[in-house]
CSV table of C-alpha atoms and ligand atoms in Angstrom, one decimal:
chain,number,residue,atom,x,y,z
A,152,MET,CA,38.7,85.8,-47.5
A,153,SER,CA,38.0,86.2,-43.8
A,154,ILE,CA,37.1,89.4,-42.0
A,155,ASN,CA,38.2,90.0,-38.5
A,156,PRO,CA,38.2,90.9,-35.6
A,157,ALA,CA,35.3,91.8,-33.1
A,158,SER,CA,32.5,92.2,-35.7
A,159,ALA,CA,32.0,91.9,-39.4
A,160,THR,CA,30.6,95.4,-39.3
A,161,VAL,CA,31.6,98.1,-36.8
A,162,GLU,CA,28.6,98.8,-34.5
A,163,LYS,CA,27.7,102.5,-34.5
A,164,LYS,CA,25.3,104.8,-32.6
A,165,LEU,CA,23.1,105.2,-35.7
A,166,ARG,CA,20.6,107.6,-34.2
A,167,SER,CA,19.5,109.6,-31.1
A,168,GLY,CA,16.4,111.5,-30.0
A,169,THR,CA,12.9,110.0,-30.4
A,170,SER,CA,11.5,109.6,-33.9
A,171,VAL,CA,7.7,109.6,-34.5
A,172,TRP,CA,7.8,105.8,-35.2
A,173,ALA,CA,9.3,104.9,-31.8
A,174,GLY,CA,5.8,103.8,-30.5
A,175,SER,CA,5.3,101.4,-33.4
A,176,ALA,CA,8.5,99.4,-32.7
A,177,LYS,CA,8.1,95.8,-31.4
A,178,ALA,CA,11.1,94.1,-29.9
A,179,GLN,CA,10.8,90.7,-31.6
A,180,MET,CA,13.5,88.5,-30.0
A,181,HIS,CA,14.3,85.0,-31.1
A,182,ALA,CA,17.5,83.5,-29.7
A,183,LEU,CA,19.7,81.4,-32.0
A,184,LYS,CA,20.3,78.3,-29.8
A,185,ASP,CA,22.4,76.2,-32.2
A,186,SER,CA,24.5,76.2,-35.3
A,187,ILE,CA,22.3,76.1,-38.4
A,188,ARG,CA,22.4,75.8,-42.2
A,189,ALA,CA,20.7,78.0,-44.8
A,190,ASP,CA,20.3,78.6,-48.5
A,191,VAL,CA,20.6,82.4,-48.0
A,192,VAL,CA,21.3,84.3,-44.8
A,193,ILE,CA,20.4,88.0,-44.7
A,194,VAL,CA,22.3,90.1,-42.3
A,195,GLY,CA,20.2,93.0,-41.2
A,196,ALA,CA,16.5,93.4,-40.4
A,197,GLY,CA,16.0,97.0,-41.3
A,198,VAL,CA,13.8,98.0,-44.2
A,199,SER,CA,16.4,96.6,-46.7
A,200,GLY,CA,16.6,93.2,-45.0
A,201,ALA,CA,12.8,93.1,-44.7
A,202,PHE,CA,12.2,93.7,-48.4
A,203,MET,CA,15.0,91.2,-49.2
A,204,ALA,CA,13.5,88.5,-46.9
A,205,HIS,CA,10.0,89.0,-48.4
A,206,ALA,CA,11.4,88.8,-52.0
A,207,LEU,CA,13.5,85.7,-51.4
A,208,ALA,CA,11.0,83.8,-49.2
A,209,LYS,CA,9.2,82.2,-52.1
A,210,ARG,CA,12.3,81.6,-54.2
A,211,PHE,CA,14.6,79.8,-51.8
A,212,ASP,CA,13.9,77.0,-49.3
A,213,LYS,CA,15.8,78.1,-46.3
A,214,ILE,CA,16.2,81.8,-45.7
A,215,VAL,CA,17.6,83.1,-42.4
A,216,VAL,CA,17.5,86.7,-41.2
A,217,VAL,CA,19.7,87.8,-38.3
A,218,ASP,CA,20.2,91.2,-36.6
A,219,ARG,CA,22.1,92.4,-33.6
A,220,ARG,CA,19.2,94.7,-32.9
A,221,ALA,CA,15.4,94.2,-33.0
A,222,PRO,CA,13.8,94.7,-36.5
A,223,ALA,CA,13.9,98.3,-37.7
A,224,HIS,CA,15.9,99.5,-34.7
A,225,GLY,CA,18.8,100.7,-36.9
A,226,SER,CA,18.6,103.6,-39.3
A,227,THR,CA,15.1,102.6,-40.4
A,228,MET,CA,13.7,104.0,-37.2
A,229,ALA,CA,15.2,107.4,-38.1
A,230,SER,CA,13.8,107.5,-41.6
A,231,THR,CA,11.1,110.1,-42.4
A,232,ALA,CA,10.0,107.6,-45.1
A,233,MET,CA,9.2,109.9,-48.0
A,234,LEU,CA,9.0,107.3,-50.7
A,235,GLN,CA,9.8,109.2,-53.9
A,236,PHE,CA,10.9,108.1,-57.3
A,237,GLU,CA,12.9,111.3,-57.6
A,238,ILE,CA,16.6,110.6,-57.0
A,239,ASP,CA,18.6,113.2,-55.1
A,240,THR,CA,20.7,113.7,-58.2
A,241,PRO,CA,18.6,115.5,-60.9
A,242,LEU,CA,18.3,113.5,-64.1
A,243,THR,CA,20.2,116.3,-66.0
A,244,GLU,CA,23.1,116.1,-63.6
A,245,LEU,CA,23.1,112.3,-63.4
A,246,SER,CA,23.2,112.2,-67.2
A,247,GLU,CA,26.4,114.2,-67.1
A,248,LYS,CA,27.9,111.8,-64.5
A,249,ILE,CA,27.0,108.4,-65.9
A,250,GLY,CA,25.6,109.1,-69.4
A,251,PRO,CA,22.0,109.9,-70.5
A,252,SER,CA,20.9,106.3,-71.2
A,253,LYS,CA,22.0,104.9,-67.8
A,254,ALA,CA,20.7,107.9,-66.0
A,255,ALA,CA,17.2,107.6,-67.6
A,256,ARG,CA,17.3,103.8,-66.7
A,257,ALA,CA,18.1,104.6,-63.1
A,258,TRP,CA,15.3,107.2,-62.8
A,259,ARG,CA,12.8,104.9,-64.5
A,260,ARG,CA,13.8,102.0,-62.3
A,261,SER,CA,13.2,104.2,-59.3
A,262,TRP,CA,9.7,105.1,-60.6
A,263,ARG,CA,8.8,101.5,-61.1
A,264,ALA,CA,10.1,100.5,-57.6
A,265,THR,CA,8.1,103.3,-56.0
A,266,GLN,CA,4.9,102.1,-57.6
A,267,ALA,CA,5.8,98.5,-56.8
A,268,ILE,CA,6.1,99.3,-53.0
A,269,ALA,CA,2.6,100.8,-53.0
A,270,LYS,CA,1.2,97.7,-54.8
A,271,LEU,CA,3.1,95.3,-52.5
A,272,VAL,CA,1.8,97.0,-49.4
A,273,ASP,CA,-1.7,96.9,-50.8
A,274,GLU,CA,-1.6,93.3,-51.8
A,275,GLU,CA,0.0,92.1,-48.6
A,276,GLY,CA,-2.4,94.3,-46.5
A,277,ILE,CA,0.5,95.8,-44.5
A,278,ARG,CA,-0.8,98.4,-42.2
A,279,CYS,CA,2.0,101.0,-42.3
A,280,GLY,CA,0.0,104.2,-42.9
A,281,LEU,CA,1.1,104.2,-46.6
A,282,ARG,CA,-0.5,107.2,-48.4
A,283,ARG,CA,-0.2,108.1,-52.0
A,284,ALA,CA,1.2,111.7,-52.5
A,285,ASP,CA,2.4,114.2,-55.0
A,286,SER,CA,5.8,115.8,-54.6
A,287,LEU,CA,6.8,119.4,-55.0
A,288,TYR,CA,10.5,120.0,-55.9
A,289,LEU,CA,11.1,123.7,-55.3
A,290,ALA,CA,13.7,125.8,-57.0
A,291,GLY,CA,16.6,126.5,-54.7
A,292,GLU,CA,20.2,127.5,-54.5
A,293,SER,CA,21.5,124.6,-56.6
A,294,MET,CA,18.8,124.9,-59.4
A,295,GLY,CA,16.7,127.8,-60.4
A,296,SER,CA,13.6,128.1,-62.6
A,297,ARG,CA,15.5,127.6,-65.9
A,298,GLY,CA,17.3,124.5,-64.5
A,299,LEU,CA,14.0,123.1,-63.4
A,300,GLU,CA,12.4,123.6,-66.8
A,301,LYS,CA,15.3,121.8,-68.4
A,302,GLU,CA,15.1,119.0,-65.8
A,303,MET,CA,11.3,118.6,-66.5
A,304,LYS,CA,12.0,118.3,-70.2
A,305,ALA,CA,14.7,115.6,-69.5
A,306,ARG,CA,12.3,113.7,-67.3
A,307,HIS,CA,9.6,113.8,-70.0
A,308,ARG,CA,12.0,112.6,-72.6
A,309,ALA,CA,12.8,109.7,-70.2
A,310,GLY,CA,9.0,108.9,-70.0
A,311,LEU,CA,8.6,110.2,-66.5
A,312,PRO,CA,5.5,112.2,-65.4
A,313,GLY,CA,5.4,115.7,-63.9
A,314,GLU,CA,4.6,119.3,-64.6
A,315,TYR,CA,6.7,122.5,-64.3
A,316,LEU,CA,5.1,125.3,-62.3
A,317,ASP,CA,6.3,128.8,-62.7
A,318,ALA,CA,6.5,131.2,-59.8
A,319,LYS,CA,3.0,132.6,-60.3
A,320,ARG,CA,1.3,129.2,-60.4
A,321,LEU,CA,3.3,128.0,-57.4
A,322,ARG,CA,2.1,131.0,-55.4
A,323,GLU,CA,-1.5,130.6,-56.6
A,324,VAL,CA,-1.8,126.9,-55.9
A,325,PHE,CA,0.5,126.4,-52.9
A,326,GLY,CA,1.1,129.9,-51.5
A,327,ILE,CA,4.9,129.3,-51.8
A,328,ASP,CA,7.3,132.0,-52.9
A,329,ARG,CA,10.0,130.4,-55.1
A,330,THR,CA,10.9,131.0,-58.7
A,331,GLY,CA,9.5,127.7,-59.9
A,332,ALA,CA,8.9,124.0,-59.0
A,333,ILE,CA,8.4,120.5,-60.5
A,334,PHE,CA,5.1,118.9,-59.4
A,335,SER,CA,5.2,115.1,-59.7
A,336,PRO,CA,2.7,112.4,-59.1
A,337,GLY,CA,3.6,108.9,-57.9
A,338,ALA,CA,5.1,109.4,-54.5
A,339,THR,CA,4.0,107.8,-51.2
A,340,SER,CA,4.8,108.2,-47.5
A,341,ALA,CA,4.7,105.5,-44.8
A,342,ASN,CA,5.6,104.5,-41.3
A,343,PRO,CA,9.0,102.8,-42.0
A,344,VAL,CA,9.0,100.7,-38.8
A,345,ALA,CA,5.5,99.3,-39.5
A,346,LEU,CA,6.5,98.7,-43.1
A,347,THR,CA,9.6,96.7,-42.0
A,348,GLN,CA,7.8,94.7,-39.4
A,349,GLY,CA,4.9,94.0,-41.8
A,350,LEU,CA,7.3,92.7,-44.5
A,351,LEU,CA,9.3,90.6,-42.0
A,352,GLN,CA,6.1,89.1,-40.6
A,353,ARG,CA,4.9,88.1,-44.1
A,354,ALA,CA,8.4,86.6,-44.8
A,355,ILE,CA,8.2,84.6,-41.6
A,356,ARG,CA,4.7,83.4,-42.6
A,357,ASP,CA,6.3,82.2,-45.9
A,358,GLY,CA,9.0,80.2,-44.0
A,359,VAL,CA,11.8,82.6,-43.3
A,360,SER,CA,13.5,82.2,-39.9
A,361,PHE,CA,14.5,85.3,-37.9
A,362,TYR,CA,17.0,85.5,-35.1
A,363,SER,CA,17.8,88.5,-32.9
A,364,PRO,CA,19.9,89.6,-31.2
A,365,VAL,CA,22.5,87.9,-33.2
A,366,GLU,CA,25.7,89.6,-34.3
A,367,ILE,CA,27.8,88.4,-37.2
A,368,LYS,CA,31.3,88.7,-35.9
A,369,ASP,CA,33.2,87.1,-38.8
A,370,VAL,CA,32.6,85.8,-42.3
A,371,VAL,CA,34.5,83.3,-44.3
A,372,ALA,CA,33.4,83.2,-48.0
A,373,THR,CA,34.6,80.5,-50.4
A,374,SER,CA,33.4,79.3,-53.8
A,375,HIS,CA,31.5,76.5,-51.9
A,376,GLY,CA,29.5,78.8,-49.6
A,377,VAL,CA,29.7,81.2,-46.7
A,378,VAL,CA,30.3,80.5,-43.0
A,379,LEU,CA,29.1,83.3,-40.6
A,380,ASP,CA,30.4,83.2,-37.0
A,381,THR,CA,28.1,84.6,-34.3
A,382,GLY,CA,30.7,84.1,-31.6
A,383,LYS,CA,28.7,81.1,-30.2
A,384,HIS,CA,27.3,79.4,-33.2
A,385,PHE,CA,27.9,79.1,-36.9
A,386,ILE,CA,25.5,79.7,-39.8
A,387,GLU,CA,26.6,77.8,-42.9
A,388,SER,CA,24.9,79.1,-46.0
A,389,LYS,CA,25.1,78.9,-49.8
A,390,HIS,CA,24.8,82.7,-50.0
A,391,ALA,CA,24.9,85.8,-47.8
A,392,VAL,CA,23.2,89.1,-48.4
A,393,PHE,CA,24.5,92.0,-46.3
A,394,CYS,CA,21.7,94.6,-45.7
A,395,THR,CA,23.7,96.2,-42.8
A,396,GLY,CA,22.8,99.8,-43.7
A,397,TYR,CA,25.4,102.4,-42.7
A,398,GLU,CA,27.3,99.8,-40.6
A,399,LEU,CA,29.3,98.7,-43.6
A,400,LEU,CA,30.9,95.3,-44.0
A,401,LYS,CA,34.6,95.5,-43.3
A,402,GLY,CA,36.8,95.5,-46.4
A,403,ILE,CA,34.2,96.4,-49.0
A,404,PRO,CA,34.9,99.2,-51.5
A,405,ARG,CA,33.7,102.6,-50.3
A,406,LYS,CA,34.8,104.7,-53.2
A,407,GLY,CA,32.3,107.6,-53.9
A,408,THR,CA,30.4,107.0,-50.6
A,409,LYS,CA,30.3,108.9,-47.3
A,410,ILE,CA,28.4,108.7,-44.0
A,411,THR,CA,27.0,112.1,-42.9
A,412,SER,CA,24.5,113.3,-40.4
A,413,SER,CA,20.9,114.3,-40.8
A,414,TRP,CA,18.2,115.8,-38.4
A,415,ALA,CA,14.4,115.7,-38.3
A,416,ILE,CA,11.6,117.2,-36.2
A,417,ALA,CA,7.8,116.6,-35.9
A,418,SER,CA,5.0,118.7,-34.7
A,419,ARG,CA,2.2,117.5,-32.5
A,420,PRO,CA,-0.6,115.5,-34.1
A,421,HIS,CA,-3.6,117.3,-35.5
A,422,ALA,CA,-1.6,120.4,-36.4
A,423,LYS,CA,-3.4,123.1,-38.2
A,424,LEU,CA,-1.9,122.7,-41.7
A,425,PRO,CA,-2.8,123.8,-45.2
A,426,ARG,CA,-5.1,121.1,-46.7
A,427,TRP,CA,-2.9,120.4,-49.7
A,428,LEU,CA,0.0,119.4,-47.4
A,429,ALA,CA,-1.8,116.2,-46.4
A,430,ASN,CA,-0.9,114.6,-49.7
A,431,THR,CA,2.1,116.6,-50.9
A,432,LEU,CA,5.8,116.0,-50.1
A,433,ILE,CA,8.0,119.0,-50.3
A,434,TRP,CA,11.7,119.2,-51.0
A,435,GLU,CA,14.0,121.6,-52.8
A,436,ALA,CA,17.0,121.9,-55.2
A,437,ALA,CA,19.6,122.7,-52.5
A,438,ASN,CA,22.4,121.0,-50.8
A,439,PRO,CA,21.5,120.2,-48.0
A,440,TYR,CA,17.8,120.4,-48.8
A,441,VAL,CA,14.9,120.9,-46.4
A,442,TYR,CA,12.0,118.5,-46.8
A,443,MET,CA,8.5,118.0,-45.4
A,444,ARG,CA,5.7,115.5,-45.2
A,445,THR,CA,2.7,114.9,-43.0
A,446,THR,CA,1.5,111.8,-41.1
A,447,PRO,CA,-2.0,110.3,-41.2
A,448,ASP,CA,-2.6,111.7,-37.6
A,449,GLY,CA,-1.7,115.2,-38.8
A,450,ARG,CA,1.8,115.8,-37.7
A,451,LEU,CA,4.2,117.8,-39.9
A,452,ILE,CA,7.6,116.2,-40.2
A,453,VAL,CA,10.5,118.5,-41.3
A,454,GLY,CA,14.0,117.2,-42.1
A,455,GLY,CA,17.3,118.2,-43.5
A,456,GLU,CA,20.3,120.3,-42.2
A,457,ASP,CA,22.7,117.5,-43.3
A,458,GLU,CA,26.3,117.9,-42.4
A,459,ASP,CA,29.4,116.0,-43.6
A,460,ILE,CA,30.2,114.8,-40.1
A,461,ASP,CA,29.6,111.2,-38.9
A,462,LEU,CA,30.0,111.8,-35.1
A,463,PRO,CA,27.1,110.6,-32.9
A,464,SER,CA,28.0,113.0,-30.0
A,465,TYR,CA,28.0,115.9,-32.5
A,466,ARG,CA,24.6,114.8,-33.8
A,467,ALA,CA,23.1,114.7,-30.4
A,468,HIS,CA,24.8,117.9,-29.3
A,469,SER,CA,23.5,119.8,-32.3
A,470,MET,CA,19.8,118.8,-31.9
A,471,ALA,CA,18.5,122.0,-30.3
A,472,HIS,CA,20.3,124.2,-32.8
A,473,LYS,CA,19.2,122.1,-35.8
A,474,THR,CA,15.6,122.0,-34.5
A,475,ALA,CA,15.5,125.8,-34.4
A,476,ARG,CA,16.9,126.0,-37.9
A,477,LEU,CA,14.4,123.4,-39.3
A,478,MET,CA,11.5,125.2,-37.7
A,479,ALA,CA,12.6,128.5,-39.0
A,480,LYS,CA,13.0,127.1,-42.6
A,481,ALA,CA,9.5,125.5,-42.4
A,482,LYS,CA,7.9,128.7,-41.3
A,483,LYS,CA,9.6,130.7,-44.0
A,484,LEU,CA,8.4,128.3,-46.6
A,485,ILE,CA,4.8,127.8,-45.5
A,486,PRO,CA,3.2,131.2,-44.7
A,487,ASN,CA,1.4,131.3,-41.3
A,488,LEU,CA,2.5,127.9,-40.3
A,489,GLU,CA,1.8,127.0,-36.7
A,490,PHE,CA,4.4,124.4,-35.5
A,491,THR,CA,4.3,123.0,-31.9
A,492,LEU,CA,7.4,120.8,-31.5
A,493,SER,CA,6.7,117.3,-30.3
A,494,ARG,CA,9.6,115.1,-31.5
A,495,GLN,CA,13.2,115.7,-32.6
A,496,TRP,CA,15.8,113.1,-33.7
A,497,THR,CA,19.0,112.7,-35.7
A,498,GLY,CA,20.8,109.9,-37.4
A,499,ALA,CA,23.7,108.8,-39.6
A,500,PHE,CA,23.0,109.2,-43.3
A,501,GLY,CA,24.7,107.6,-46.3
A,502,GLU,CA,25.4,109.5,-49.4
A,503,SER,CA,27.0,108.5,-52.7
A,504,GLU,CA,28.6,110.8,-55.3
A,505,ASP,CA,25.9,110.0,-57.9
A,506,GLY,CA,23.0,109.5,-55.5
A,507,LEU,CA,22.7,105.9,-56.5
A,508,PRO,CA,23.0,102.8,-54.3
A,509,VAL,CA,25.3,99.8,-54.5
A,510,ILE,CA,23.6,96.4,-55.0
A,511,ASP,CA,26.4,94.1,-56.1
A,512,ARG,CA,28.5,91.0,-55.4
A,513,VAL,CA,31.2,91.7,-52.9
A,514,PRO,CA,34.7,91.7,-54.5
A,515,ASP,CA,36.8,88.8,-53.3
A,516,MET,CA,33.9,87.3,-51.2
A,517,PRO,CA,32.3,84.7,-53.4
A,518,ASN,CA,28.5,84.1,-52.8
A,519,CYS,CA,28.2,87.4,-50.9
A,520,ILE,CA,26.0,90.4,-52.0
A,521,ALA,CA,26.0,93.8,-50.4
A,522,VAL,CA,23.2,96.4,-50.3
A,523,LEU,CA,24.3,100.0,-49.7
A,524,GLY,CA,21.1,102.0,-50.1
A,525,PHE,CA,22.7,105.5,-50.0
A,526,GLY,CA,20.7,108.6,-50.7
A,527,GLY,CA,17.5,110.4,-49.7
A,528,ASN,CA,15.4,107.6,-51.3
A,529,GLY,CA,17.2,104.8,-49.6
A,530,THR,CA,13.9,102.9,-49.1
A,531,ILE,CA,13.3,102.8,-52.9
A,532,TYR,CA,16.8,101.4,-53.3
A,533,SER,CA,16.0,98.8,-50.6
A,534,LYS,CA,13.1,97.7,-52.9
A,535,ILE,CA,15.3,97.7,-56.0
A,536,ALA,CA,17.9,95.6,-54.2
A,537,SER,CA,15.2,93.0,-53.4
A,538,GLU,CA,14.5,92.8,-57.1
A,539,ILE,CA,18.1,92.6,-58.2
A,540,ALA,CA,19.6,90.3,-55.5
A,541,PRO,CA,17.5,87.2,-56.5
A,542,THR,CA,18.8,87.4,-60.1
A,543,LEU,CA,22.4,87.8,-58.8
A,544,LEU,CA,21.9,84.8,-56.5
A,545,ARG,CA,20.7,82.7,-59.4
A,546,GLY,CA,23.7,83.8,-61.5
A,547,ARG,CA,21.6,85.8,-63.9
A,548,ALA,CA,21.8,89.5,-64.7
A,549,ASP,CA,19.1,92.0,-64.0
A,550,ARG,CA,18.9,94.5,-67.0
A,551,ASP,CA,19.8,97.4,-64.7
A,552,ALA,CA,22.4,95.6,-62.5
A,553,ASP,CA,25.2,97.5,-64.2
A,554,ILE,CA,24.0,100.9,-62.8
A,555,PHE,CA,24.3,99.7,-59.2
A,556,GLN,CA,27.7,98.0,-59.2
A,557,PHE,CA,30.5,99.0,-56.9
A,558,ARG,CA,32.1,102.2,-58.4
B,603,LIG,C1,16.9,111.6,-40.5
B,603,LIG,C2,16.8,110.6,-41.6
B,603,LIG,C3,15.8,110.8,-42.5
B,603,LIG,C4,15.6,109.9,-43.6
B,603,LIG,N1,14.6,110.0,-44.5
B,603,LIG,C5,14.4,109.1,-45.5
B,603,LIG,C6,13.3,109.3,-46.3
B,603,LIG,O1,12.5,110.2,-46.2
B,603,LIG,N2,13.1,108.3,-47.3
B,603,LIG,C7,14.0,107.3,-47.5
B,603,LIG,O2,13.8,106.5,-48.4
B,603,LIG,N3,15.1,107.2,-46.7
B,603,LIG,C8,15.3,108.1,-45.7
B,603,LIG,N4,16.4,107.9,-44.8
B,603,LIG,C9,17.3,106.8,-45.1
B,603,LIG,C10,16.8,105.5,-44.5
B,603,LIG,O3,16.7,105.7,-43.1
B,603,LIG,C11,17.7,104.4,-44.9
B,603,LIG,O4,17.9,104.3,-46.3
B,603,LIG,C12,17.2,103.1,-44.5
B,603,LIG,O5,16.7,103.1,-43.2
B,603,LIG,C13,18.3,102.0,-44.5
B,603,LIG,O6,17.8,100.8,-44.2
B,603,LIG,P1,18.7,99.5,-44.0
B,603,LIG,O7,17.8,98.4,-43.7
B,603,LIG,O8,19.6,99.5,-45.2
B,603,LIG,O9,19.6,99.9,-42.7
B,603,LIG,P2,19.2,99.7,-41.2
B,603,LIG,O10,17.8,100.1,-40.9
B,603,LIG,O11,20.3,100.4,-40.4
B,603,LIG,O12,19.3,98.2,-40.9
B,603,LIG,C14,20.6,97.5,-41.0
B,603,LIG,C15,20.6,96.5,-39.9
B,603,LIG,O13,21.7,95.7,-40.0
B,603,LIG,C16,22.1,95.3,-38.7
B,603,LIG,N5,23.5,94.9,-38.6
B,603,LIG,C17,24.6,95.6,-39.1
B,603,LIG,N6,25.7,94.9,-38.9
B,603,LIG,C18,25.3,93.7,-38.3
B,603,LIG,C19,26.1,92.5,-37.9
B,603,LIG,N7,27.4,92.4,-38.0
B,603,LIG,N8,25.4,91.5,-37.4
B,603,LIG,C20,24.0,91.5,-37.2
B,603,LIG,N9,23.3,92.6,-37.6
B,603,LIG,C21,23.9,93.7,-38.2
B,603,LIG,C22,21.8,96.5,-37.8
B,603,LIG,O14,21.6,96.2,-36.5
B,603,LIG,C23,20.6,97.1,-38.5
B,603,LIG,O15,19.4,96.8,-37.8
B,603,LIG,C24,16.6,108.8,-43.8
B,603,LIG,C25,17.6,108.7,-42.8
B,603,LIG,C26,17.7,109.6,-41.8
B,603,LIG,C27,18.8,109.4,-40.8
């Protein structure tokens, strides 16, 4: 099957404003000067493509990564990089959607991937400001204290850690006025741009070739392999993995997915914040939910205000209004919070009905795999994709692959 015309994925304005990671971005450019061959070509050098390149580097001889932008200059630059095992869809709700056994497997896989990211960053010595943290999931309009207690029990039954805090305890320990919360260990936060660049650099060290700016304009997939057309040259490969983020490959199934908009703001560094906030990520049982984290240089990042509209001009136009709302929400949640605005940004955001990603072979495109890391913990899904894709490429089945198939 061949995809046409202009590009294999429609280019979008994925983000606007200035995220806190803008200063970390390096524009690594490597022109593709000729047609080449590969064992695996990875399209996309965001955090998904970087995890993929790092994972495949030692398993295949010739890996090629291409991107029409510089590394991490797509959605990854907009990420607030809260790396949590907790999936947007509570375990109790996911159990109703896909059955308790699959739901528990999805949550446990997410837990393992979150721990694996911290281990990988540590072992590879990637300097991306990764910090271990706890997370505080507050009762909100979509789940009150009773729902949270039930959720905590379901998580414990699935073998996951955490503690339910009632309103009194929550007020005593954190000074937050909500009817309850789940307090969980095992999260981290990082600089997503530095993480992506670090992974890609290690992959290049291990023999991966990287070319940018290179746009894949057309793809022809057959049972013998895949030919990717850049407009000037061809890449002939045994396999292709599409890590193209929210710029979806034309023609792939989109059932149960949507692209929305999300906003985030950051305070100045060295903000006067409660001490516990340095190693606690906050989010809430609401849709959309507000969330918060800090950076190693003491900024407070607040995000949320998601809307079901994928319109770049609307995103940019709404920035001032969304900033005011995020600041007001943060101040309501954290008593006596001083917040001096320093950065504001917005981006496209992918959601799926069950909060899970797609990591699967592309129907009718032999030898092609797509990674659609939808949901608030897209980065965890990028890591899971880098674990599942190698088994798919070798024709074997990962034990959890069934959870992440096209719906
Ligand atoms: C405001 C906001 C906050 C977020 N917060 C979090 C968070 O706290 N935690 C979390 O885990 N996630 C978060 N996310 C989600 C996170 O940003 C995404 O899950 C992640 O960045 C997706 O990475 P990716 O590599 O799949 O996509 P991208 O970073 O977009 O990379 C895809 C790459 O593919 C390239 N590409 C596409 N088509 C082609 C083509 N035809 N030819 C060549 N190259 C192509 C693009 O140029 C791009 O660089 C947030 C997102 C937003 C917008």
